[in-house]
């Protein structure tokens, strides 16, 4: 049982960045085997771990009742079904003895497989006559399944696992691998992801100093130094120019709608839509419909044509399901964070803090990729926190 579940879980994590349907397929197989294991060993079932995920998806199911578009409401529930299955897989995995080292090995292998796809893309750009530097910039969105921000979250699992799963000082080739992952993380240029990563490394550095953990100490220093060095040297084209950031965050004058990407405007639009439905929200199926109607009303053609969501999971949940929905979303973080804090499990603490920050600039739970990575990693780390 352990070997079968370990293989299925490993395949699920390895193929995730490059083949979403494959990750879903292996998740279903792992889920079925996990249910069988939990039925045979009922003491392994953990209600406290499962219930926050079930409560979150349940409110989305109830949200269909006050939605005009039932089909989209059902689709919103379907994309989140992994939140029911993945915690069960985590419970079964812990019961049969799968460790955090196994989780890290699978994601590290998944990263290497992904690099093959990105490498092919870079080479194709070079063969087309582009410079190597420009070809790297062009490969930022080359993965066939995972958007760069989602892939950066996957890389963060690799980095945090390298930093905190192992205790011994790494060999030179391990340092080389770790540094390469950080360089790829920077190259992908998800700005909020990079800000969150730097914050996580700062906390890890403080933890390492207090606990006298050399691997975490030196790993955190490298994790901060490489992005800063790449920023200063502009080794890879970056998106941290003041004009670009200001254009996304600044609000237009005279109440006019912006004409390009504008995160602040989209966030405020989501809040305005919520104010019109302050008790229950607009319902699971009407988020895009109501937000697009507001864009049309205010003249934000850029967002309307691209069918924008709110690019913020907290605002989007509040707008969709009201305060109760937002409370249940926060519960997905508060419960495991409290457990991790009491157990001094820094891997789980830093993962939750990282993901909590990046959710402020993307609606990750709108896609299977976001739901899968958060639910799989969070539930497994939560289930293994006693052994951390």
mmCIF file of C-alpha atoms in Angstrom:
data_model
loop_
_atom_site.group_PDB
_atom_site.id
_atom_site.type_symbol
_atom_site.label_atom_id
_atom_site.label_comp_id
_atom_site.label_asym_id
_atom_site.label_seq_id
_atom_site.Cartn_x
_atom_site.Cartn_y
_atom_site.Cartn_z
ATOM 1 C CA UNK A 1 0.000 0.000 0.000
ATOM 2 C CA UNK A 2 2.743 2.436 0.936
ATOM 3 C CA UNK A 3 4.659 1.861 -2.287
ATOM 4 C CA UNK A 4 1.564 2.178 -4.466
ATOM 5 C CA UNK A 5 0.423 5.397 -2.778
ATOM 6 C CA UNK A 6 3.956 6.803 -2.811
ATOM 7 C CA UNK A 7 4.245 6.206 -6.571
ATOM 8 C CA UNK A 8 0.826 7.721 -7.333
ATOM 9 C CA UNK A 9 1.442 10.780 -5.147
ATOM 10 C CA UNK A 10 4.887 11.227 -6.659
ATOM 11 C CA UNK A 11 3.512 11.099 -10.208
ATOM 12 C CA UNK A 12 0.755 13.523 -9.232
ATOM 13 C CA UNK A 13 3.295 16.105 -8.059
ATOM 14 C CA UNK A 14 5.848 15.528 -10.812
ATOM 15 C CA UNK A 15 3.435 16.014 -13.734
ATOM 16 C CA UNK A 16 1.504 18.894 -12.137
ATOM 17 C CA UNK A 17 3.469 21.803 -13.707
ATOM 18 C CA UNK A 18 3.348 20.416 -17.254
ATOM 19 C CA UNK A 19 0.219 18.262 -17.498
ATOM 20 C CA UNK A 20 -2.811 19.354 -15.496
ATOM 21 C CA UNK A 21 -5.152 16.532 -16.620
ATOM 22 C CA UNK A 22 -2.446 14.053 -15.625
ATOM 23 C CA UNK A 23 -2.242 15.570 -12.150
ATOM 24 C CA UNK A 24 -6.042 15.273 -11.878
ATOM 25 C CA UNK A 25 -5.912 11.640 -13.010
ATOM 26 C CA UNK A 26 -3.264 10.642 -10.473
ATOM 27 C CA UNK A 27 -5.089 12.644 -7.792
ATOM 28 C CA UNK A 28 -8.232 10.570 -8.401
ATOM 29 C CA UNK A 29 -6.298 7.296 -8.254
ATOM 30 C CA UNK A 30 -4.462 8.406 -5.113
ATOM 31 C CA UNK A 31 -7.766 9.512 -3.600
ATOM 32 C CA UNK A 32 -9.453 6.166 -4.206
ATOM 33 C CA UNK A 33 -6.527 4.274 -2.693
ATOM 34 C CA UNK A 34 -6.433 6.707 0.241
ATOM 35 C CA UNK A 35 -10.144 6.221 0.973
ATOM 36 C CA UNK A 36 -9.576 2.457 1.035
ATOM 37 C CA UNK A 37 -6.634 2.878 3.437
ATOM 38 C CA UNK A 38 -8.640 5.189 5.716
ATOM 39 C CA UNK A 39 -11.613 2.799 5.776
ATOM 40 C CA UNK A 40 -9.268 -0.014 6.810
ATOM 41 C CA UNK A 41 -7.577 2.229 9.404
ATOM 42 C CA UNK A 42 -10.221 4.609 10.717
ATOM 43 C CA UNK A 43 -7.974 5.959 13.456
ATOM 44 C CA UNK A 44 -5.875 7.608 10.725
ATOM 45 C CA UNK A 45 -8.770 9.877 9.735
ATOM 46 C CA UNK A 46 -8.367 13.423 11.086
ATOM 47 C CA UNK A 47 -11.611 15.442 11.234
ATOM 48 C CA UNK A 48 -9.826 18.574 12.403
ATOM 49 C CA UNK A 49 -7.669 18.565 9.292
ATOM 50 C CA UNK A 50 -10.470 17.757 6.843
ATOM 51 C CA UNK A 51 -13.256 20.042 8.065
ATOM 52 C CA UNK A 52 -11.819 23.492 7.093
ATOM 53 C CA UNK A 53 -11.450 22.284 3.502
ATOM 54 C CA UNK A 54 -14.921 20.731 3.459
ATOM 55 C CA UNK A 55 -16.477 23.866 4.977
ATOM 56 C CA UNK A 56 -14.862 26.063 2.325
ATOM 57 C CA UNK A 57 -16.135 23.984 -0.582
ATOM 58 C CA UNK A 58 -19.545 23.591 1.099
ATOM 59 C CA UNK A 59 -20.111 27.359 1.162
ATOM 60 C CA UNK A 60 -19.348 27.432 -2.558
ATOM 61 C CA UNK A 61 -21.920 24.686 -3.108
ATOM 62 C CA UNK A 62 -24.519 26.614 -1.097
ATOM 63 C CA UNK A 63 -23.601 29.735 -3.073
ATOM 64 C CA UNK A 64 -25.176 28.139 -6.152
ATOM 65 C CA UNK A 65 -28.597 28.635 -4.511
ATOM 66 C CA UNK A 66 -28.444 32.424 -4.899
ATOM 67 C CA UNK A 67 -26.650 32.435 -8.267
ATOM 68 C CA UNK A 68 -28.360 33.311 -11.521
ATOM 69 C CA UNK A 69 -25.827 31.271 -13.500
ATOM 70 C CA UNK A 70 -26.085 27.775 -12.024
ATOM 71 C CA UNK A 71 -23.700 26.222 -14.571
ATOM 72 C CA UNK A 72 -20.860 28.548 -13.602
ATOM 73 C CA UNK A 73 -21.663 27.921 -9.938
ATOM 74 C CA UNK A 74 -21.288 24.180 -10.479
ATOM 75 C CA UNK A 75 -18.022 24.823 -12.352
ATOM 76 C CA UNK A 76 -16.737 26.892 -9.407
ATOM 77 C CA UNK A 77 -17.442 23.972 -7.074
ATOM 78 C CA UNK A 78 -15.952 21.420 -9.464
ATOM 79 C CA UNK A 79 -12.627 23.260 -9.740
ATOM 80 C CA UNK A 80 -12.364 23.170 -5.923
ATOM 81 C CA UNK A 81 -13.184 19.478 -5.431
ATOM 82 C CA UNK A 82 -9.513 18.768 -4.820
ATOM 83 C CA UNK A 83 -9.981 20.362 -1.401
ATOM 84 C CA UNK A 84 -12.037 17.312 -0.407
ATOM 85 C CA UNK A 85 -9.742 14.686 -1.921
ATOM 86 C CA UNK A 86 -6.237 16.001 -1.214
ATOM 87 C CA UNK A 87 -6.527 16.133 2.615
ATOM 88 C CA UNK A 88 -7.664 12.486 2.510
ATOM 89 C CA UNK A 89 -4.565 11.623 0.488
ATOM 90 C CA UNK A 90 -2.432 13.463 3.057
ATOM 91 C CA UNK A 91 -3.961 11.484 5.945
ATOM 92 C CA UNK A 92 -3.399 8.159 4.187
ATOM 93 C CA UNK A 93 0.126 9.131 3.171
ATOM 94 C CA UNK A 94 1.049 9.951 6.750
ATOM 95 C CA UNK A 95 -0.519 6.708 7.981
ATOM 96 C CA UNK A 96 1.572 4.543 5.640
ATOM 97 C CA UNK A 97 4.725 6.476 6.515
ATOM 98 C CA UNK A 98 5.369 8.759 3.540
ATOM 99 C CA UNK A 99 7.676 11.524 4.746
ATOM 100 C CA UNK A 100 8.308 15.163 3.913
ATOM 101 C CA UNK A 101 11.483 14.085 2.164
ATOM 102 C CA UNK A 102 9.305 12.169 -0.279
ATOM 103 C CA UNK A 103 7.236 15.297 -0.931
ATOM 104 C CA UNK A 104 10.374 17.340 -1.567
ATOM 105 C CA UNK A 105 11.922 14.711 -3.862
ATOM 106 C CA UNK A 106 8.781 14.613 -6.028
ATOM 107 C CA UNK A 107 8.587 18.393 -6.397
ATOM 108 C CA UNK A 108 12.328 18.638 -7.083
ATOM 109 C CA UNK A 109 11.942 16.063 -9.862
ATOM 110 C CA UNK A 110 8.905 17.943 -11.170
ATOM 111 C CA UNK A 111 11.018 21.082 -11.346
ATOM 112 C CA UNK A 112 13.716 19.315 -13.378
ATOM 113 C CA UNK A 113 11.122 17.919 -15.800
ATOM 114 C CA UNK A 114 9.671 21.413 -16.206
ATOM 115 C CA UNK A 115 13.124 22.769 -17.001
ATOM 116 C CA UNK A 116 13.260 20.484 -20.030
ATOM 117 C CA UNK A 117 10.180 22.233 -21.450
ATOM 118 C CA UNK A 118 11.527 25.684 -20.615
ATOM 119 C CA UNK A 119 14.933 24.776 -22.043
ATOM 120 C CA UNK A 120 13.408 23.683 -25.337
ATOM 121 C CA UNK A 121 11.558 26.996 -25.488
ATOM 122 C CA UNK A 122 14.730 28.996 -24.822
ATOM 123 C CA UNK A 123 16.638 27.083 -27.524
ATOM 124 C CA UNK A 124 13.829 27.655 -30.034
ATOM 125 C CA UNK A 125 13.992 31.396 -29.346
ATOM 126 C CA UNK A 126 17.772 31.385 -29.838
ATOM 127 C CA UNK A 127 17.431 29.454 -33.110
ATOM 128 C CA UNK A 128 14.981 32.104 -34.286
ATOM 129 C CA UNK A 129 17.753 34.665 -33.937
ATOM 130 C CA UNK A 130 17.005 36.157 -30.522
ATOM 131 C CA UNK A 131 19.747 36.801 -27.984
ATOM 132 C CA UNK A 132 20.039 34.348 -25.104
ATOM 133 C CA UNK A 133 18.992 37.098 -22.669
ATOM 134 C CA UNK A 134 15.845 37.865 -24.641
ATOM 135 C CA UNK A 135 15.102 34.162 -25.056
ATOM 136 C CA UNK A 136 15.049 33.748 -21.277
ATOM 137 C CA UNK A 137 12.615 36.640 -21.032
ATOM 138 C CA UNK A 138 10.473 35.043 -23.730
ATOM 139 C CA UNK A 139 10.322 31.729 -21.865
ATOM 140 C CA UNK A 140 8.613 33.218 -18.824
ATOM 141 C CA UNK A 141 5.226 31.859 -19.875
ATOM 142 C CA UNK A 142 6.339 28.795 -21.831
ATOM 143 C CA UNK A 143 5.030 25.989 -19.606
ATOM 144 C CA UNK A 144 2.076 24.328 -21.319
ATOM 145 C CA UNK A 145 -0.117 24.174 -18.209
ATOM 146 C CA UNK A 146 1.027 26.272 -15.267
ATOM 147 C CA UNK A 147 0.886 30.072 -15.474
ATOM 148 C CA UNK A 148 4.157 31.545 -14.185
ATOM 149 C CA UNK A 149 2.701 32.713 -10.856
ATOM 150 C CA UNK A 150 1.359 29.206 -10.177
ATOM 151 C CA UNK A 151 4.671 27.625 -11.168
ATOM 152 C CA UNK A 152 6.518 30.023 -8.855
ATOM 153 C CA UNK A 153 4.407 28.704 -5.966
ATOM 154 C CA UNK A 154 5.514 25.208 -6.949
ATOM 155 C CA UNK A 155 9.128 26.372 -6.911
ATOM 156 C CA UNK A 156 8.565 27.818 -3.442
ATOM 157 C CA UNK A 157 7.695 24.317 -2.213
ATOM 158 C CA UNK A 158 11.023 23.123 -3.637
ATOM 159 C CA UNK A 159 12.944 25.973 -1.993
ATOM 160 C CA UNK A 160 11.289 25.677 1.423
ATOM 161 C CA UNK A 161 11.677 21.911 1.371
ATOM 162 C CA UNK A 162 15.385 22.223 0.593
ATOM 163 C CA UNK A 163 15.746 24.749 3.394
ATOM 164 C CA UNK A 164 13.813 23.017 6.179
ATOM 165 C CA UNK A 165 13.185 19.332 5.432
ATOM 166 C CA UNK A 166 16.832 18.386 5.792
ATOM 167 C CA UNK A 167 19.054 19.215 8.765
ATOM 168 C CA UNK A 168 22.539 18.326 7.525
ATOM 169 C CA UNK A 169 24.658 20.801 5.563
ATOM 170 C CA UNK A 170 24.268 20.176 1.820
ATOM 171 C CA UNK A 171 26.911 19.109 -0.675
ATOM 172 C CA UNK A 172 28.148 21.492 -3.386
ATOM 173 C CA UNK A 173 25.845 20.036 -6.045
ATOM 174 C CA UNK A 174 22.852 20.547 -3.751
ATOM 175 C CA UNK A 175 23.838 24.198 -3.350
ATOM 176 C CA UNK A 176 24.088 24.446 -7.138
ATOM 177 C CA UNK A 177 20.573 23.015 -7.564
ATOM 178 C CA UNK A 178 19.161 25.329 -4.893
ATOM 179 C CA UNK A 179 20.778 28.410 -6.439
ATOM 180 C CA UNK A 180 19.460 27.449 -9.869
ATOM 181 C CA UNK A 181 15.879 27.173 -8.558
ATOM 182 C CA UNK A 182 16.192 30.648 -7.019
ATOM 183 C CA UNK A 183 17.495 32.031 -10.326
ATOM 184 C CA UNK A 184 14.546 30.488 -12.202
ATOM 185 C CA UNK A 185 12.172 31.892 -9.586
ATOM 186 C CA UNK A 186 13.545 35.387 -10.241
ATOM 187 C CA UNK A 187 13.428 34.894 -14.017
ATOM 188 C CA UNK A 188 9.694 34.151 -13.936
ATOM 189 C CA UNK A 189 9.160 37.665 -12.496
ATOM 190 C CA UNK A 190 5.926 37.313 -10.580
ATOM 191 C CA UNK A 191 6.399 40.430 -8.478
ATOM 192 C CA UNK A 192 4.206 39.552 -5.510
ATOM 193 C CA UNK A 193 5.716 36.057 -5.471
ATOM 194 C CA UNK A 194 9.208 37.539 -5.280
ATOM 195 C CA UNK A 195 8.207 39.980 -2.529
ATOM 196 C CA UNK A 196 6.641 37.117 -0.558
ATOM 197 C CA UNK A 197 9.732 34.945 -1.081
ATOM 198 C CA UNK A 198 12.048 37.671 0.206
ATOM 199 C CA UNK A 199 9.844 38.149 3.263
ATOM 200 C CA UNK A 200 9.848 34.420 3.942
ATOM 201 C CA UNK A 201 13.637 34.285 3.682
ATOM 202 C CA UNK A 202 13.952 37.209 6.106
ATOM 203 C CA UNK A 203 11.821 35.306 8.657
ATOM 204 C CA UNK A 204 13.765 32.101 8.024
ATOM 205 C CA UNK A 205 17.012 33.992 8.615
ATOM 206 C CA UNK A 206 15.745 35.281 11.952
ATOM 207 C CA UNK A 207 14.599 31.769 12.908
ATOM 208 C CA UNK A 208 17.990 30.307 11.945
ATOM 209 C CA UNK A 209 19.848 32.855 14.090
ATOM 210 C CA UNK A 210 17.619 32.179 17.100
ATOM 211 C CA UNK A 211 17.749 28.381 16.728
ATOM 212 C CA UNK A 212 21.354 28.210 15.475
ATOM 213 C CA UNK A 213 20.534 26.203 12.356
ATOM 214 C CA UNK A 214 23.349 26.614 9.862
ATOM 215 C CA UNK A 215 21.608 25.121 6.829
ATOM 216 C CA UNK A 216 18.662 27.498 7.202
ATOM 217 C CA UNK A 217 20.992 30.408 7.968
ATOM 218 C CA UNK A 218 23.208 30.060 4.893
ATOM 219 C CA UNK A 219 20.299 28.992 2.695
ATOM 220 C CA UNK A 220 18.354 32.120 3.652
ATOM 221 C CA UNK A 221 21.352 34.354 2.958
ATOM 222 C CA UNK A 222 21.732 32.796 -0.499
ATOM 223 C CA UNK A 223 17.981 33.089 -1.079
ATOM 224 C CA UNK A 224 18.137 36.830 -0.419
ATOM 225 C CA UNK A 225 21.486 37.482 -2.122
ATOM 226 C CA UNK A 226 20.802 35.899 -5.524
ATOM 227 C CA UNK A 227 17.630 37.921 -6.333
ATOM 228 C CA UNK A 228 19.281 41.132 -5.110
ATOM 229 C CA UNK A 229 22.327 40.426 -7.260
ATOM 230 C CA UNK A 230 20.170 39.723 -10.308
ATOM 231 C CA UNK A 231 18.186 42.900 -9.679
ATOM 232 C CA UNK A 232 21.296 45.076 -9.343
ATOM 233 C CA UNK A 233 23.024 43.612 -12.399
ATOM 234 C CA UNK A 234 19.783 43.364 -14.438
ATOM 235 C CA UNK A 235 21.021 39.945 -15.543
ATOM 236 C CA UNK A 236 17.458 39.010 -16.490
ATOM 237 C CA UNK A 237 14.843 41.559 -17.626
ATOM 238 C CA UNK A 238 12.794 42.414 -14.526
ATOM 239 C CA UNK A 239 9.403 43.968 -13.879
ATOM 240 C CA UNK A 240 10.422 46.031 -10.859
ATOM 241 C CA UNK A 241 10.639 49.332 -12.739
ATOM 242 C CA UNK A 242 8.810 52.189 -10.970
ATOM 243 C CA UNK A 243 6.752 53.171 -14.016
ATOM 244 C CA UNK A 244 5.346 49.678 -14.510
ATOM 245 C CA UNK A 245 4.462 49.242 -10.844
ATOM 246 C CA UNK A 246 2.878 52.696 -10.657
ATOM 247 C CA UNK A 247 0.745 52.033 -13.735
ATOM 248 C CA UNK A 248 -0.732 48.911 -12.122
ATOM 249 C CA UNK A 249 -1.291 50.389 -8.671
ATOM 250 C CA UNK A 250 -2.193 54.025 -9.398
ATOM 251 C CA UNK A 251 -5.816 55.037 -9.825
ATOM 252 C CA UNK A 252 -6.764 57.159 -12.851
ATOM 253 C CA UNK A 253 -7.684 60.789 -12.324
ATOM 254 C CA UNK A 254 -11.214 62.226 -12.619
ATOM 255 C CA UNK A 255 -12.822 58.830 -11.877
ATOM 256 C CA UNK A 256 -11.984 57.638 -15.394
ATOM 257 C CA UNK A 257 -11.433 53.930 -15.971
ATOM 258 C CA UNK A 258 -7.824 52.865 -16.715
ATOM 259 C CA UNK A 259 -6.871 51.674 -20.191
ATOM 260 C CA UNK A 260 -4.503 48.841 -19.250
ATOM 261 C CA UNK A 261 -3.687 46.412 -16.417
ATOM 262 C CA UNK A 262 -4.637 48.089 -13.118
ATOM 263 C CA UNK A 263 -4.640 45.850 -10.038
ATOM 264 C CA UNK A 264 -5.816 48.509 -7.596
ATOM 265 C CA UNK A 265 -8.758 49.413 -9.810
ATOM 266 C CA UNK A 266 -9.772 45.751 -10.152
ATOM 267 C CA UNK A 267 -9.536 45.250 -6.360
ATOM 268 C CA UNK A 268 -11.693 48.302 -5.691
ATOM 269 C CA UNK A 269 -14.159 47.140 -8.344
ATOM 270 C CA UNK A 270 -14.563 43.842 -6.498
ATOM 271 C CA UNK A 271 -15.214 45.707 -3.247
ATOM 272 C CA UNK A 272 -17.813 47.911 -4.961
ATOM 273 C CA UNK A 273 -19.625 44.848 -6.299
ATOM 274 C CA UNK A 274 -19.570 43.336 -2.789
ATOM 275 C CA UNK A 275 -21.132 46.490 -1.330
ATOM 276 C CA UNK A 276 -24.163 45.868 -3.536
ATOM 277 C CA UNK A 277 -24.517 42.348 -2.073
ATOM 278 C CA UNK A 278 -23.119 42.707 1.472
ATOM 279 C CA UNK A 279 -24.774 39.722 3.196
ATOM 280 C CA UNK A 280 -24.335 36.690 0.965
ATOM 281 C CA UNK A 281 -22.277 38.040 -1.929
ATOM 282 C CA UNK A 282 -23.252 37.603 -5.571
ATOM 283 C CA UNK A 283 -23.233 33.788 -5.451
ATOM 284 C CA UNK A 284 -20.839 31.118 -6.722
ATOM 285 C CA UNK A 285 -21.842 31.418 -10.374
ATOM 286 C CA UNK A 286 -22.206 35.178 -10.808
ATOM 287 C CA UNK A 287 -18.753 36.530 -9.952
ATOM 288 C CA UNK A 288 -17.619 37.196 -13.517
ATOM 289 C CA UNK A 289 -21.057 38.333 -14.601
ATOM 290 C CA UNK A 290 -21.350 40.967 -11.870
ATOM 291 C CA UNK A 291 -17.736 42.119 -12.143
ATOM 292 C CA UNK A 292 -17.991 42.472 -15.923
ATOM 293 C CA UNK A 293 -21.217 44.423 -15.499
ATOM 294 C CA UNK A 294 -19.383 46.816 -13.197
ATOM 295 C CA UNK A 295 -16.505 47.128 -15.683
ATOM 296 C CA UNK A 296 -19.005 47.952 -18.409
ATOM 297 C CA UNK A 297 -20.743 50.461 -16.156
ATOM 298 C CA UNK A 298 -17.475 52.251 -15.348
ATOM 299 C CA UNK A 299 -15.965 51.948 -18.826
ATOM 300 C CA UNK A 300 -13.081 49.596 -17.968
ATOM 301 C CA UNK A 301 -12.975 48.015 -21.427
ATOM 302 C CA UNK A 302 -9.538 46.467 -20.891
ATOM 303 C CA UNK A 303 -10.772 44.300 -18.005
ATOM 304 C CA UNK A 304 -14.118 43.571 -19.674
ATOM 305 C CA UNK A 305 -12.535 42.223 -22.852
ATOM 306 C CA UNK A 306 -10.233 39.957 -20.844
ATOM 307 C CA UNK A 307 -12.967 38.739 -18.476
ATOM 308 C CA UNK A 308 -10.846 39.706 -15.468
ATOM 309 C CA UNK A 309 -11.423 38.284 -12.024
ATOM 310 C CA UNK A 310 -10.475 40.392 -8.983
ATOM 311 C CA UNK A 311 -6.837 39.181 -8.893
ATOM 312 C CA UNK A 312 -7.192 38.842 -5.114
ATOM 313 C CA UNK A 313 -8.574 35.691 -3.469
ATOM 314 C CA UNK A 314 -9.721 37.534 -0.347
ATOM 315 C CA UNK A 315 -11.705 40.201 -2.209
ATOM 316 C CA UNK A 316 -13.061 37.668 -4.678
ATOM 317 C CA UNK A 317 -14.311 35.364 -1.911
ATOM 318 C CA UNK A 318 -15.881 38.302 -0.071
ATOM 319 C CA UNK A 319 -17.569 39.491 -3.257
ATOM 320 C CA UNK A 320 -18.763 35.991 -4.157
ATOM 321 C CA UNK A 321 -19.856 34.577 -0.792
ATOM 322 C CA UNK A 322 -19.912 37.485 1.638
ATOM 323 C CA UNK A 323 -18.296 37.618 5.101
ATOM 324 C CA UNK A 324 -19.034 33.954 5.852
ATOM 325 C CA UNK A 325 -17.126 32.858 2.768
ATOM 326 C CA UNK A 326 -14.176 35.076 3.661
ATOM 327 C CA UNK A 327 -14.174 33.704 7.223
ATOM 328 C CA UNK A 328 -14.045 30.114 5.928
ATOM 329 C CA UNK A 329 -11.234 31.040 3.552
ATOM 330 C CA UNK A 330 -9.219 32.516 6.434
ATOM 331 C CA UNK A 331 -9.907 29.362 8.443
ATOM 332 C CA UNK A 332 -7.901 27.410 5.853
ATOM 333 C CA UNK A 333 -4.893 29.407 7.029
ATOM 334 C CA UNK A 334 -5.615 30.031 10.704
ATOM 335 C CA UNK A 335 -6.174 26.396 11.752
ATOM 336 C CA UNK A 336 -2.967 24.912 10.296
ATOM 337 C CA UNK A 337 -0.998 28.056 11.176
ATOM 338 C CA UNK A 338 -2.008 27.736 14.833
ATOM 339 C CA UNK A 339 -1.021 24.065 14.838
ATOM 340 C CA UNK A 340 2.295 24.845 13.146
ATOM 341 C CA UNK A 341 3.041 27.686 15.556
ATOM 342 C CA UNK A 342 2.441 25.472 18.594
ATOM 343 C CA UNK A 343 4.617 22.728 17.095
ATOM 344 C CA UNK A 344 7.353 25.173 15.990
ATOM 345 C CA UNK A 345 6.946 23.805 12.461
ATOM 346 C CA UNK A 346 8.625 26.561 10.448
ATOM 347 C CA UNK A 347 8.132 24.832 7.109
ATOM 348 C CA UNK A 348 4.350 24.972 7.454
ATOM 349 C CA UNK A 349 4.431 28.474 8.990
ATOM 350 C CA UNK A 350 6.505 29.917 6.152
ATOM 351 C CA UNK A 351 4.487 28.126 3.452
ATOM 352 C CA UNK A 352 1.194 29.518 4.800
ATOM 353 C CA UNK A 353 2.613 33.025 5.177
ATOM 354 C CA UNK A 354 3.998 32.910 1.647
ATOM 355 C CA UNK A 355 0.740 31.710 0.104
ATOM 356 C CA UNK A 356 -1.306 34.130 2.188
ATOM 357 C CA UNK A 357 0.699 37.016 0.733
ATOM 358 C CA UNK A 358 0.640 35.934 -2.927
ATOM 359 C CA UNK A 359 -3.144 35.509 -2.787
ATOM 360 C CA UNK A 360 -3.368 39.294 -2.516
ATOM 361 C CA UNK A 361 -2.439 39.683 -6.192
ATOM 362 C CA UNK A 362 -3.996 36.599 -7.827
ATOM 363 C CA UNK A 363 -7.217 34.600 -7.550
ATOM 364 C CA UNK A 364 -5.456 31.246 -7.260
ATOM 365 C CA UNK A 365 -8.503 29.285 -6.181
ATOM 366 C CA UNK A 366 -10.221 30.119 -9.471
ATOM 367 C CA UNK A 367 -8.116 27.406 -11.143
ATOM 368 C CA UNK A 368 -7.406 23.769 -10.390
ATOM 369 C CA UNK A 369 -3.666 24.561 -10.380
ATOM 370 C CA UNK A 370 -4.040 26.924 -7.429
ATOM 371 C CA UNK A 371 -6.416 24.687 -5.488
ATOM 372 C CA UNK A 372 -4.273 21.610 -6.078
ATOM 373 C CA UNK A 373 -0.991 23.090 -4.902
ATOM 374 C CA UNK A 374 -2.380 24.825 -1.832
ATOM 375 C CA UNK A 375 -4.539 21.911 -0.665
ATOM 376 C CA UNK A 376 -1.960 19.183 -1.343
ATOM 377 C CA UNK A 377 1.008 20.914 0.293
ATOM 378 C CA UNK A 378 -0.920 22.470 3.181
ATOM 379 C CA UNK A 379 -2.791 19.302 4.138
ATOM 380 C CA UNK A 380 0.322 17.113 3.923
ATOM 381 C CA UNK A 381 2.454 19.499 5.980
ATOM 382 C CA UNK A 382 -0.390 19.888 8.462
ATOM 383 C CA UNK A 383 -0.785 16.105 8.735
ATOM 384 C CA UNK A 384 2.944 15.646 9.327
ATOM 385 C CA UNK A 385 3.498 18.598 11.654
ATOM 386 C CA UNK A 386 3.740 16.339 14.712
ATOM 387 C CA UNK A 387 6.757 14.661 13.134
ATOM 388 C CA UNK A 388 8.400 17.905 11.994
#
